PDB file of C-alpha atoms in Angstrom:
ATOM      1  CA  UNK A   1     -23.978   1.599 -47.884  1.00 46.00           C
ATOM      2  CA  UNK A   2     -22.261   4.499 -46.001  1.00 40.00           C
ATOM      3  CA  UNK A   3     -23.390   3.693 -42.361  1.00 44.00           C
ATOM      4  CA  UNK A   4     -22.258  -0.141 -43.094  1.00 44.00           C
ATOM      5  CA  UNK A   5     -19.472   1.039 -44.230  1.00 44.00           C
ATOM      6  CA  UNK A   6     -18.982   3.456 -41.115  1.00 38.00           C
ATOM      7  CA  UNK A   7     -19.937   0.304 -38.884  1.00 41.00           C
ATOM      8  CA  UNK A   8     -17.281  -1.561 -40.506  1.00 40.00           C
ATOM      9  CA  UNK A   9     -14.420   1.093 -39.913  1.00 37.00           C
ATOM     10  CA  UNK A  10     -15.838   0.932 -36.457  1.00 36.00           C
ATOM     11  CA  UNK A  11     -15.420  -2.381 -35.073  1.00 37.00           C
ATOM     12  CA  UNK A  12     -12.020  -2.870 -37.207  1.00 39.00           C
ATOM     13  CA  UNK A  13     -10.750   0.709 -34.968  1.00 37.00           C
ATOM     14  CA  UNK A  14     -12.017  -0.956 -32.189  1.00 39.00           C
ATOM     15  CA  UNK A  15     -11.007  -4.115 -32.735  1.00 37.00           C
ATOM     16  CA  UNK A  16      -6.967  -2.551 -33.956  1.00 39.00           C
ATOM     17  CA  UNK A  17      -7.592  -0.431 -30.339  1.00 39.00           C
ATOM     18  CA  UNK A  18      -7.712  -3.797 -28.351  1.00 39.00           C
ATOM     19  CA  UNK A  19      -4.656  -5.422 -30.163  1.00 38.00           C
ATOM     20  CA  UNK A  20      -3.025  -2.138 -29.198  1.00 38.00           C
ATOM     21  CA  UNK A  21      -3.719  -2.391 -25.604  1.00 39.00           C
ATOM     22  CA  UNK A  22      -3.331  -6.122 -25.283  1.00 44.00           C
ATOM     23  CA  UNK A  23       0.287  -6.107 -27.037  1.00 46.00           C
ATOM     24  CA  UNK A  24       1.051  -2.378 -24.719  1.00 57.00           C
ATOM     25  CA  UNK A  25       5.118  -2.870 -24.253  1.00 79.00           C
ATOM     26  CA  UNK A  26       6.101  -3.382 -21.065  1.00 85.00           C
ATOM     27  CA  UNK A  27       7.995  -0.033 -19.307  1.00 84.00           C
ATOM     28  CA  UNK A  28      11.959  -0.200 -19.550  1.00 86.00           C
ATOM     29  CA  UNK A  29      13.907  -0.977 -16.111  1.00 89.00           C
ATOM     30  CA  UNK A  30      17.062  -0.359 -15.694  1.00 85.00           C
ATOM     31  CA  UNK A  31      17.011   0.652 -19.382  1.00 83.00           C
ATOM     32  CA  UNK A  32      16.585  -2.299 -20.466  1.00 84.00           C
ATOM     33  CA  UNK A  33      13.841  -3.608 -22.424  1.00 86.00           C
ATOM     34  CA  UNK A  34      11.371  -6.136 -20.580  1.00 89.00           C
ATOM     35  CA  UNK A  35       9.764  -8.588 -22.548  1.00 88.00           C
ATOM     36  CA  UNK A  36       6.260 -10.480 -21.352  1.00 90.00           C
ATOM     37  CA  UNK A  37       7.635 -13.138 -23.100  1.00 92.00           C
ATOM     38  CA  UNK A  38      10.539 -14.054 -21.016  1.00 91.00           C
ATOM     39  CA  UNK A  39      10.496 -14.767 -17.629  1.00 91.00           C
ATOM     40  CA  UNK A  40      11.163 -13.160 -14.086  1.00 92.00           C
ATOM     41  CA  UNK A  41      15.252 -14.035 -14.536  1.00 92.00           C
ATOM     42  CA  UNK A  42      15.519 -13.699 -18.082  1.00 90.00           C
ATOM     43  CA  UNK A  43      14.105 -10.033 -17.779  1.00 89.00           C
ATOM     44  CA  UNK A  44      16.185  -8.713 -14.459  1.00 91.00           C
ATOM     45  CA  UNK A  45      19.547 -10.332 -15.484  1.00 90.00           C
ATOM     46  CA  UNK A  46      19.324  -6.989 -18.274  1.00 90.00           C
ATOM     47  CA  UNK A  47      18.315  -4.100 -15.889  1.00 91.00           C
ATOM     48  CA  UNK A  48      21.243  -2.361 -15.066  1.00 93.00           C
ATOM     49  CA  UNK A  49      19.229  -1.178 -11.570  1.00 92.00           C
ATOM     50  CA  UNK A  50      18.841  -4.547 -10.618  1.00 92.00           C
ATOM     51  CA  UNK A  51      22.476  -6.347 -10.348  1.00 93.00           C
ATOM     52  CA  UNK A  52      22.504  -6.834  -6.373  1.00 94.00           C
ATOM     53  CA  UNK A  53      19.588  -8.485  -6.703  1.00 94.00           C
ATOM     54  CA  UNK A  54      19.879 -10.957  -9.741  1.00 93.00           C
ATOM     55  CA  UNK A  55      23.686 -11.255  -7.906  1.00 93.00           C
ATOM     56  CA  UNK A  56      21.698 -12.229  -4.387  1.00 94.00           C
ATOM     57  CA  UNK A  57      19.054 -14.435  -5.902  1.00 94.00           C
ATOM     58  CA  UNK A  58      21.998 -16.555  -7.699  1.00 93.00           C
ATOM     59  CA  UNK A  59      24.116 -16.450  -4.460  1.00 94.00           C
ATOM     60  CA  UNK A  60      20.861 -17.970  -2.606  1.00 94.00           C
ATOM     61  CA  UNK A  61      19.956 -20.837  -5.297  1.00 93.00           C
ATOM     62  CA  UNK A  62      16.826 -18.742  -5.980  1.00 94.00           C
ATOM     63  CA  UNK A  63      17.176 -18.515 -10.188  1.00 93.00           C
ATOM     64  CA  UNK A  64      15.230 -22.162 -10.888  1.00 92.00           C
ATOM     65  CA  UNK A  65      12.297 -21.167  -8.732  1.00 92.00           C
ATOM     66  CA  UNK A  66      12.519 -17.758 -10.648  1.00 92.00           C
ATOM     67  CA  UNK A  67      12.868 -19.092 -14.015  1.00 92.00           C
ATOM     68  CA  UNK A  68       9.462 -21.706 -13.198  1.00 92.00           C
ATOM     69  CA  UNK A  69       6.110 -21.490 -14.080  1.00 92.00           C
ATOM     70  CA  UNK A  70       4.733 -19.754 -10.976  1.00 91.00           C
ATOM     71  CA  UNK A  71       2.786 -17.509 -11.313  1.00 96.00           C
ATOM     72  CA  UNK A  72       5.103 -14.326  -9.213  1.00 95.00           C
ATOM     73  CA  UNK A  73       4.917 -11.363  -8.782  1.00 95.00           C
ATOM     74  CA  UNK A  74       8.448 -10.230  -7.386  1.00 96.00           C
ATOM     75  CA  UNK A  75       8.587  -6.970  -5.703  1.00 97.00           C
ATOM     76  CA  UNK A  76      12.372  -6.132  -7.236  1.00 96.00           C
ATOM     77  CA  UNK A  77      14.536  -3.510  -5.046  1.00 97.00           C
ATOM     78  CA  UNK A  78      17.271  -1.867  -7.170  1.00 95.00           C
ATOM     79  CA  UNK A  79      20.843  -1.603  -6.943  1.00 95.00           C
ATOM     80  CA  UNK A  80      20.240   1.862  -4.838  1.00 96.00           C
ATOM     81  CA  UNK A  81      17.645   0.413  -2.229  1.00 96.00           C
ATOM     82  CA  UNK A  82      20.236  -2.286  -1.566  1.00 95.00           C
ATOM     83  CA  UNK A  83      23.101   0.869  -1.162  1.00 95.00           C
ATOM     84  CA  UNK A  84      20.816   2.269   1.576  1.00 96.00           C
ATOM     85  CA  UNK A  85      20.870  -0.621   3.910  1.00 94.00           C
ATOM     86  CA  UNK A  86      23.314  -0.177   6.740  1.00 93.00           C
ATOM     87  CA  UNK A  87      26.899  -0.486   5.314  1.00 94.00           C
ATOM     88  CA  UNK A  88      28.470  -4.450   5.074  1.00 93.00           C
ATOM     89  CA  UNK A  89      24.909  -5.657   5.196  1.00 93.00           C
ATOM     90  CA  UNK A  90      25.230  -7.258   1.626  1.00 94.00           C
ATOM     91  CA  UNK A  91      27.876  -8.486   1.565  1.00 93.00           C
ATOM     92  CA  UNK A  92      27.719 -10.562   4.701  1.00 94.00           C
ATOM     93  CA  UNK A  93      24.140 -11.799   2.837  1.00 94.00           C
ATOM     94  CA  UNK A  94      26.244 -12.948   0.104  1.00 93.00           C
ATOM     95  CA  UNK A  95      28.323 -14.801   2.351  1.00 94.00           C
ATOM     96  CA  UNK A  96      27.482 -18.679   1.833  1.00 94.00           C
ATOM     97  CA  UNK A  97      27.159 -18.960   5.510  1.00 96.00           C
ATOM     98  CA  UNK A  98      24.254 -16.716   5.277  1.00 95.00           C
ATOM     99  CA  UNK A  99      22.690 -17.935   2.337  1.00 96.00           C
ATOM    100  CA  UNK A 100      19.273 -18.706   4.928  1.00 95.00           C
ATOM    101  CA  UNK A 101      18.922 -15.502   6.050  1.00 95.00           C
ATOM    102  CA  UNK A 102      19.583 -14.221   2.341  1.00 95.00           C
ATOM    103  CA  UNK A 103      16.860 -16.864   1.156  1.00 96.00           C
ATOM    104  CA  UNK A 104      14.387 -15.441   3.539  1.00 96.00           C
ATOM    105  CA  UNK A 105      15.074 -11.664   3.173  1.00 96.00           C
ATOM    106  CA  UNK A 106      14.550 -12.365  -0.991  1.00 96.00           C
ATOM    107  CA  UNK A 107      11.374 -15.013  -0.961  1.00 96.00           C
ATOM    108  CA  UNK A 108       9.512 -11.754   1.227  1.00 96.00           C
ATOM    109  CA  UNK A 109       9.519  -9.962  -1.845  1.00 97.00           C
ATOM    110  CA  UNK A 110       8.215 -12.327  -3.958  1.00 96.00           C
ATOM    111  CA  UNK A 111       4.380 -13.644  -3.539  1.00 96.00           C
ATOM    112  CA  UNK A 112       2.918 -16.980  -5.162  1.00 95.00           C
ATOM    113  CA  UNK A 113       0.194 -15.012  -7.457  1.00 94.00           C
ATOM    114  CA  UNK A 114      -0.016 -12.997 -10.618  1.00 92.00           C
ATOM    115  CA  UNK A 115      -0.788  -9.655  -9.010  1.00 94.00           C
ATOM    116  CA  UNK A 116      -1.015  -6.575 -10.891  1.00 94.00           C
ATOM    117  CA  UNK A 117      -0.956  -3.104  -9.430  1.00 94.00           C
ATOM    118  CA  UNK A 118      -4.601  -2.378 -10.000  1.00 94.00           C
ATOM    119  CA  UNK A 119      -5.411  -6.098  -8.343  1.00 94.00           C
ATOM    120  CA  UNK A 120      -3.329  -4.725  -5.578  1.00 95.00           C
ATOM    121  CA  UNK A 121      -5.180  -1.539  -5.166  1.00 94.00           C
ATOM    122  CA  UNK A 122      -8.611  -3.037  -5.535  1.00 94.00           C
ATOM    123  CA  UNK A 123      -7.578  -5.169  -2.803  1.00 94.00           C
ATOM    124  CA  UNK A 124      -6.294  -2.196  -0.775  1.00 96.00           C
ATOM    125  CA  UNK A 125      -9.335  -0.375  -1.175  1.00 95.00           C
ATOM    126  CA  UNK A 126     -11.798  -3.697  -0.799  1.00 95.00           C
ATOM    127  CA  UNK A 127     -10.225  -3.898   3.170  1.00 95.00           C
ATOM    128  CA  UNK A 128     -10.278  -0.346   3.737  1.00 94.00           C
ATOM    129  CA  UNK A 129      -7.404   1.069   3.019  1.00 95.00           C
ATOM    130  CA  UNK A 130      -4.503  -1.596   4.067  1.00 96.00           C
ATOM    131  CA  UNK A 131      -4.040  -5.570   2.759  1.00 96.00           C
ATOM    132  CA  UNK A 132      -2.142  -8.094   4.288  1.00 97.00           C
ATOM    133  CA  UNK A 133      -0.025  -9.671   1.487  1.00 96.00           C
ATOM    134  CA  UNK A 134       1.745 -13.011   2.250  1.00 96.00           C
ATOM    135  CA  UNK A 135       4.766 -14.063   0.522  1.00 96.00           C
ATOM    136  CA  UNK A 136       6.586 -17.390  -0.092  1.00 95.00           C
ATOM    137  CA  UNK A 137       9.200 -16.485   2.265  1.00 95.00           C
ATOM    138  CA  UNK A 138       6.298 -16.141   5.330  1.00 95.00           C
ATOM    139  CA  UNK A 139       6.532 -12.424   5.718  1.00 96.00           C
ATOM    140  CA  UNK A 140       3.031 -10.061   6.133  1.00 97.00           C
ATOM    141  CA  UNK A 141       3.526  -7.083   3.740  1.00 97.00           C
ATOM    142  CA  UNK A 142       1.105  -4.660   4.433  1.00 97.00           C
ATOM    143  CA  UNK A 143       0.275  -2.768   1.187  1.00 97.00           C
ATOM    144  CA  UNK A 144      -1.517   0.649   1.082  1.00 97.00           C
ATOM    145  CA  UNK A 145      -2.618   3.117  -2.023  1.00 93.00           C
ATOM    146  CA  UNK A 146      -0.415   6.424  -1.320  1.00 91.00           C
ATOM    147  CA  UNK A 147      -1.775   9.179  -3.647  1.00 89.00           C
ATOM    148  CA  UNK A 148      -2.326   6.283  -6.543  1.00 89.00           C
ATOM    149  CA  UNK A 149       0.895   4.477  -5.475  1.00 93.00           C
ATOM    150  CA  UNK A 150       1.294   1.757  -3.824  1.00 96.00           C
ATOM    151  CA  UNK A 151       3.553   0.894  -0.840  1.00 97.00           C
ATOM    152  CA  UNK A 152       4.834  -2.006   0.942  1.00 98.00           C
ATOM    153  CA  UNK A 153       5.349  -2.010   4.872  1.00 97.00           C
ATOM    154  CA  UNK A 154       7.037  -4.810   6.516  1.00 97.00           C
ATOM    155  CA  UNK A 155       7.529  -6.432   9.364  1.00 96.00           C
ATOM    156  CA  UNK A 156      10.060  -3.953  10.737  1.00 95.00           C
ATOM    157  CA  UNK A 157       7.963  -0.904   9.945  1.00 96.00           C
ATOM    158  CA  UNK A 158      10.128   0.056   6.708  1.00 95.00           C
ATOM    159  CA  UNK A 159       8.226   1.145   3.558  1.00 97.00           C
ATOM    160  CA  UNK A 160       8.956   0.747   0.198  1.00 98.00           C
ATOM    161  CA  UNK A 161       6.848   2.280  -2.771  1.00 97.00           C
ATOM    162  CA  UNK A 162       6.607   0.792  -5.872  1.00 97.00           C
ATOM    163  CA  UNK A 163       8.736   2.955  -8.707  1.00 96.00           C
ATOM    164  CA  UNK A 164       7.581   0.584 -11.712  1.00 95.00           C
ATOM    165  CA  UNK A 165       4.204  -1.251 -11.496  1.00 94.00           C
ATOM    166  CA  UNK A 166       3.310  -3.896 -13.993  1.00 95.00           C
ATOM    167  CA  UNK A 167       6.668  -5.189 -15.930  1.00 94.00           C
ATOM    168  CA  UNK A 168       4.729  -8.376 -17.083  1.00 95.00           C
ATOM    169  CA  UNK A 169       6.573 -11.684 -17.020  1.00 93.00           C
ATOM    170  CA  UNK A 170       6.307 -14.848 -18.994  1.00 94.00           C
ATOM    171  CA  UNK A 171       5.414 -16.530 -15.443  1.00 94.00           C
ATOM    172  CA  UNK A 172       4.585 -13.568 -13.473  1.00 93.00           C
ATOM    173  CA  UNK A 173       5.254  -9.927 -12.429  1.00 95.00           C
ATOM    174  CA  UNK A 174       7.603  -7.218 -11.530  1.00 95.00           C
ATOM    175  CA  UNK A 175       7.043  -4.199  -9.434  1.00 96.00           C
ATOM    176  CA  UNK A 176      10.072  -2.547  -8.734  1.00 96.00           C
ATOM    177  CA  UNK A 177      10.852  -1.008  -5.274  1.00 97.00           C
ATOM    178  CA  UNK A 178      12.679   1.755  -3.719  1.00 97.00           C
ATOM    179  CA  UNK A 179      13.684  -0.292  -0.294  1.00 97.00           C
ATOM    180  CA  UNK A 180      14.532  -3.821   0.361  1.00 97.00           C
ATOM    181  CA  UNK A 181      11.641  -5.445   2.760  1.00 97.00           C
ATOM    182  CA  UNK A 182      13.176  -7.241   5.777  1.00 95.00           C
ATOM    183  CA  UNK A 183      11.553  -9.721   7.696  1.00 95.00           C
ATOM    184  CA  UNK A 184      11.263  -9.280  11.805  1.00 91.00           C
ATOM    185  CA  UNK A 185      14.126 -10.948  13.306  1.00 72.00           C
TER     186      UNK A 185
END
């Protein structure tokens, strides 16, 4: 009777263990709570570190595409990442006259997969220490494991590492970034 009794406390731990992990909370960004339930727009729209960027992707008609089913995963740059580009380079992005080249610089952060940071790393490690990642917007991001985080290179040789890994979206992921990726050109 005991040890069926000891099985039985067993699998219901384990099984209460699982739940657990399956149901983990997503971290806080920008001090805001991020729900897997909502998606990619509903989620930034709250972080307080993210304001250029929900403010750039409505400038460039980008919040539909963000708000559909993908699957993304959206490499996120916050408000200071945007700060450290050379001065006046936001705003003229925001400029409707620019809205292409603001369309391009945002869809190179954002890739047409569900990829989670230990997906990334596995590929990382699976091609010997670099992967090619292609995003929507046509840019190669070259990811790389840096002392168990990862970072992004693009095509002008800046690097951005990722601060947050796994906010888990309704229709995707976030990873947020220290640096905003540019494309060549």
């Amino acid at each position: 009777m005991f040890t069926s009794g000891l099985r039985s406390f067993t699998a219901i731990a384990i099984l209460a263990a699982s739940a657990a992990i399956a149901h983990a909370e997503n971290p806080k960004v920008g001090g805001a709570a991020m729900f897997a339930d909502k998606n990619i727009v509903e989620n930034a729209v709250n972080s307080k570190d993210h304001t250029t960027l929900v403010a750039a992707v409505k400038a460039a008609g980008l919040v539909e595409t963000l708000e559909g089913k993908g699957p993304f995963t959206v490499f996120a740059p916050t408000n200071e990442a945007f700060d450290a580009l050379p001065a006046g380079t936001v705003d003229t992005l925001l400029k409707p006259e620019n809205k292409d080249k603001l369309t391009k610089v945002l869809t190179c952060h954002v890739v047409s997969a569900d990829a989670m940071s230990s997906a990334i790393a596995k590929m990382v490690k699976d091609d010997g220490g670099e992967h090619d990642v292609k995003t929507v917007g046509g840019c190669i991001l070259k990811a790389k494991d840096d002392g168990g985080k990862i970072t992004l290179t693009d095509e002008t040789g800046g690097t951005a590492t990722v601060t947050i890994a796994d906010v888990k979206q309704s229709n995707g992921v976030i990873h947020v970034i220290d640096k905003v990726l540019l494309p060549k050109g």
